[in-house]
mmCIF file with all atom_site columns, C-alpha atoms in Angstrom:
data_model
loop_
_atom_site.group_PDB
_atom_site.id
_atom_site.type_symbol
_atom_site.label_atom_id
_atom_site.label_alt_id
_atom_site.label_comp_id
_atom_site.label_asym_id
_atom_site.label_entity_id
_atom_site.label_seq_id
_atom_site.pdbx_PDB_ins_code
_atom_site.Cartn_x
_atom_site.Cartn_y
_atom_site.Cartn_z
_atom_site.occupancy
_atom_site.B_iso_or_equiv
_atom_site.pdbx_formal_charge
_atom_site.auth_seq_id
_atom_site.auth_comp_id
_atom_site.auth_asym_id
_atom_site.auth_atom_id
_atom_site.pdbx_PDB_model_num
ATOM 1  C CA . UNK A 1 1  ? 0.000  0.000   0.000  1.00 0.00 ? 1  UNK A CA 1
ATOM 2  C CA . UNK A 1 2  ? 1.382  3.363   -0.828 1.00 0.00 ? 2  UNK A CA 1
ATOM 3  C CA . UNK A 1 3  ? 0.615  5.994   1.988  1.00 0.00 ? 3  UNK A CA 1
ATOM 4  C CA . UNK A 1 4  ? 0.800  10.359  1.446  1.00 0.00 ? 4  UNK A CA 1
ATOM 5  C CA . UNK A 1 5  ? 1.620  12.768  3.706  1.00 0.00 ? 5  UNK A CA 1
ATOM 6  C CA . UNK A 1 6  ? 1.149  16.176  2.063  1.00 0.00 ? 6  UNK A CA 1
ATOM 7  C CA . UNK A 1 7  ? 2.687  19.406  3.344  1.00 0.00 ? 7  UNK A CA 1
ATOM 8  C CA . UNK A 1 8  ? 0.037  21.979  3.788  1.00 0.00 ? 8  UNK A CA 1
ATOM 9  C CA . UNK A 1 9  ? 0.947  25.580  5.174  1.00 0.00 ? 9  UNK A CA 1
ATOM 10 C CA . UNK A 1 10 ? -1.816 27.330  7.032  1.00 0.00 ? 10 UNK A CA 1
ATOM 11 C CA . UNK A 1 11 ? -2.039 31.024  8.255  1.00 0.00 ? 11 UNK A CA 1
ATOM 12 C CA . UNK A 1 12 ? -2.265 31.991  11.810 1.00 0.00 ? 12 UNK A CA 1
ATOM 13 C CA . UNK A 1 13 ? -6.280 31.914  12.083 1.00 0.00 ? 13 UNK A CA 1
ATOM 14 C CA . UNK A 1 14 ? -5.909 27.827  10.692 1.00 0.00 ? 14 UNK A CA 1
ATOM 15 C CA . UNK A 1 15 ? -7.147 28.842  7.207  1.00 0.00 ? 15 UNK A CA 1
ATOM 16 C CA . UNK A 1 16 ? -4.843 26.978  4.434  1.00 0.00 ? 16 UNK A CA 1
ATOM 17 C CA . UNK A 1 17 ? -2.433 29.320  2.716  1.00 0.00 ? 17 UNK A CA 1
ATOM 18 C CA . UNK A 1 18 ? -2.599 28.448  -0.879 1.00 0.00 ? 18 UNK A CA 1
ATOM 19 C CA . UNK A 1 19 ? 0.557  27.289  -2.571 1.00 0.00 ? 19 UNK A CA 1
ATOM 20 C CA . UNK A 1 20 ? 0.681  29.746  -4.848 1.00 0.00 ? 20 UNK A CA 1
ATOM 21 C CA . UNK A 1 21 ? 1.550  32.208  -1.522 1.00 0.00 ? 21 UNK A CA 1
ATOM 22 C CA . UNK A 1 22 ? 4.934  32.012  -1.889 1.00 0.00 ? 22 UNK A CA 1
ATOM 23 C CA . UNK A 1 23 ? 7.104  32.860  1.698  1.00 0.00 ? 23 UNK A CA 1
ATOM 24 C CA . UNK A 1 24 ? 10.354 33.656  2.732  1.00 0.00 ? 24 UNK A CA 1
ATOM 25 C CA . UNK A 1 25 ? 12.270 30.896  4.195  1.00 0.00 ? 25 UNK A CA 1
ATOM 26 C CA . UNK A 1 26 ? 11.295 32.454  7.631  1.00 0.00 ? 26 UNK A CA 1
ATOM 27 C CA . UNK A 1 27 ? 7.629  31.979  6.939  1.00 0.00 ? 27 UNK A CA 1
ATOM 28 C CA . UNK A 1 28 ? 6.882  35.908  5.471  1.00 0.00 ? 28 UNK A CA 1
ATOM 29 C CA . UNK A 1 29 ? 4.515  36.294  2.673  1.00 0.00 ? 29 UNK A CA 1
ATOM 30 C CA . UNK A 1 30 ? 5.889  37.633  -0.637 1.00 0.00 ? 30 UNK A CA 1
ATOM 31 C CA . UNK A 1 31 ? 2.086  37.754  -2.028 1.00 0.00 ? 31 UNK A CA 1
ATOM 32 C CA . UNK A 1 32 ? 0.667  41.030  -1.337 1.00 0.00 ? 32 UNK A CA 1
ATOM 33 C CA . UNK A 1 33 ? -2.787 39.456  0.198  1.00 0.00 ? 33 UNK A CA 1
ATOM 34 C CA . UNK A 1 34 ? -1.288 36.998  2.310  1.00 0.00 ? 34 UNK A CA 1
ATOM 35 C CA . UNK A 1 35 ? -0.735 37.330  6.299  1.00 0.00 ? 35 UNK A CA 1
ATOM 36 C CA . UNK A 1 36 ? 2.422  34.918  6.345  1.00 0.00 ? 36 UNK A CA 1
ATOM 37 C CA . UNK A 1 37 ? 2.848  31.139  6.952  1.00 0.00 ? 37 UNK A CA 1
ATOM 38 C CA . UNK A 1 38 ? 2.265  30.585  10.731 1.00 0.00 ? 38 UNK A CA 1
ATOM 39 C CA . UNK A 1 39 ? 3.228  26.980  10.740 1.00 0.00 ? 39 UNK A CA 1
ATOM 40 C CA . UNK A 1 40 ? 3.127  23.925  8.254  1.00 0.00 ? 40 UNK A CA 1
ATOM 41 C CA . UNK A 1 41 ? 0.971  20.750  8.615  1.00 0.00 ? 41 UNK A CA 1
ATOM 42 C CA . UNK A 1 42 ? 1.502  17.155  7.315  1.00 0.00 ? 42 UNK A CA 1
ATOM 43 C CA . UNK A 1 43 ? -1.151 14.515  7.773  1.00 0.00 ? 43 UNK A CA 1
ATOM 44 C CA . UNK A 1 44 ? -0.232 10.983  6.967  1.00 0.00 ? 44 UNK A CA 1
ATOM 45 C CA . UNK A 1 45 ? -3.200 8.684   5.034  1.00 0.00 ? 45 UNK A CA 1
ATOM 46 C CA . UNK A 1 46 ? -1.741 5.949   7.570  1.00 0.00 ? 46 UNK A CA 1
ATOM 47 C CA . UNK A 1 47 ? -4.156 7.583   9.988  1.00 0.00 ? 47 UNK A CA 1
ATOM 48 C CA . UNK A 1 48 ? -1.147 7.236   12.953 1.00 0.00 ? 48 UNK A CA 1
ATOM 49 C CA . UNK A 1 49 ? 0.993  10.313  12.280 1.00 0.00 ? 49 UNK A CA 1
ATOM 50 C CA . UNK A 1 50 ? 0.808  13.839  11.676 1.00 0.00 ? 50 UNK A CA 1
ATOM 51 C CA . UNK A 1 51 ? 2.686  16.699  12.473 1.00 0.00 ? 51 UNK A CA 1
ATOM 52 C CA . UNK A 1 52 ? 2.702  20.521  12.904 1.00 0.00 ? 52 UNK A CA 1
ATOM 53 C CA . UNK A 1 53 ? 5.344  22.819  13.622 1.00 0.00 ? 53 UNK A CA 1
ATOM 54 C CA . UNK A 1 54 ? 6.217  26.391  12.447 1.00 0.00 ? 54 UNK A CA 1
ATOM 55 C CA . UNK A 1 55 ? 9.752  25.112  10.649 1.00 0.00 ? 55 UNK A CA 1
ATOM 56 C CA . UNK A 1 56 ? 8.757  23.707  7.381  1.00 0.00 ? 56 UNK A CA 1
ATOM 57 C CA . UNK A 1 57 ? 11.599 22.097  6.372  1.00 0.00 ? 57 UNK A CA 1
ATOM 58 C CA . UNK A 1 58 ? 11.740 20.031  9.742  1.00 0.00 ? 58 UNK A CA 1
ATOM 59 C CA . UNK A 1 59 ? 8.318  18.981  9.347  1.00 0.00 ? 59 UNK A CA 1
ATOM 60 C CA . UNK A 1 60 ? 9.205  17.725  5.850  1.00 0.00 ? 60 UNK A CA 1
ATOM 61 C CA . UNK A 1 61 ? 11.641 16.398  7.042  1.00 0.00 ? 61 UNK A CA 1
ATOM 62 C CA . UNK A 1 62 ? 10.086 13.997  9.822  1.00 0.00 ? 62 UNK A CA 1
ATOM 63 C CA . UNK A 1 63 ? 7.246  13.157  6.953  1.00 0.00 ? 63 UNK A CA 1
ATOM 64 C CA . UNK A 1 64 ? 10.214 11.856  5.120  1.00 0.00 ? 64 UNK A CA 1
ATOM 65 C CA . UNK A 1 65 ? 11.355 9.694   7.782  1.00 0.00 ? 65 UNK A CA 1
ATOM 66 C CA . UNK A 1 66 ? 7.709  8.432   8.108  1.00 0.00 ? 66 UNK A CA 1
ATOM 67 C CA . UNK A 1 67 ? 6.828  7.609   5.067  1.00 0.00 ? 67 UNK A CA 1
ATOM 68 C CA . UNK A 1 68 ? 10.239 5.630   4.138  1.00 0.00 ? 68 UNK A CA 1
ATOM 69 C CA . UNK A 1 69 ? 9.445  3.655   7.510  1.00 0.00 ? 69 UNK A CA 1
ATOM 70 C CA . UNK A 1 70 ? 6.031  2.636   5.355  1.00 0.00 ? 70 UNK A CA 1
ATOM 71 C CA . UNK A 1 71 ? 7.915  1.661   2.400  1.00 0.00 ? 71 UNK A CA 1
ATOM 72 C CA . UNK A 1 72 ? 10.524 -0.409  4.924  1.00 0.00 ? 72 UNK A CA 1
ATOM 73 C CA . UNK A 1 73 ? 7.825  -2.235  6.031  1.00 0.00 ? 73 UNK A CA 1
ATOM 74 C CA . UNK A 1 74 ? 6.605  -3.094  9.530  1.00 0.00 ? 74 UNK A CA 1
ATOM 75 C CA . UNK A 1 75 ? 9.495  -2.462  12.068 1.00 0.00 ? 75 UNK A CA 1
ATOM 76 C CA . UNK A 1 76 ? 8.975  -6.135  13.698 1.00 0.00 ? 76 UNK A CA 1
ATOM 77 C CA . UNK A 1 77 ? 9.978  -7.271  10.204 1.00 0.00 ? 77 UNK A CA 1
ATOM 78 C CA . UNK A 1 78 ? 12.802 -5.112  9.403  1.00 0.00 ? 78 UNK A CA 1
ATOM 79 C CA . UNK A 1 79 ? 15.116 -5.882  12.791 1.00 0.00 ? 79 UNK A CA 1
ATOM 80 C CA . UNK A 1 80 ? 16.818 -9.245  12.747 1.00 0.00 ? 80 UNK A CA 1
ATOM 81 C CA . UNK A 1 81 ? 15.451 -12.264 14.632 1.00 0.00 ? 81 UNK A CA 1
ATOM 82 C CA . UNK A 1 82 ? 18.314 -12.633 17.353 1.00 0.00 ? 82 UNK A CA 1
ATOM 83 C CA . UNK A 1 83 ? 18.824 -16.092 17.850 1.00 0.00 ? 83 UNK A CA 1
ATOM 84 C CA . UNK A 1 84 ? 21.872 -16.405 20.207 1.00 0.00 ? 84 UNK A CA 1
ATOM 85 C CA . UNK A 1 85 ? 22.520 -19.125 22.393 1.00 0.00 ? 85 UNK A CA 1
ATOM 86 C CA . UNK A 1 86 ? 24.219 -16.819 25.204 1.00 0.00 ? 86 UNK A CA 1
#
């Protein structure tokens, strides 16, 4: 199964900031009507993990992370099966 986790920046009152807003990397708007990106949201279709954070490149970062885990597999079958005598 493949999973998504899109990035989604939202203003400060929640409303989405549409991705043609485009922003400093410190979040400020370089669109005339837009307030600024207050933080940036990714929501995985896993239904287990989601993040929020104001440092976009942190949060796409971790959503990354998550969804390679997904294409690893289960972690239960990724570690090896330690069969040692001692």
């Amino acid at each position: 199964m493949s999973f998504r986790a899109p990035l989604t920046d939202h203003h400060a009152d929640g409303t989405l900031c549409p991705a043609d807003h485009k922003h400093t990397s410190s979040g400020k708007p370089l669109h005339a009507d837009c307030p600024g990106r207050a933080y940036t949201q990714a929501v995985c279709s896993c239904g287990n993990w989601q993040m929020k954070q104001d440092g976009k490149g942190y949060v796409n970062e971790c959503r990354r992370r998550h969804l390679a885990d997904h294409a690893n597999g289960p972690k239960v079958l990724r570690d090896p099966f330690r069969l040692d005598a001692s």
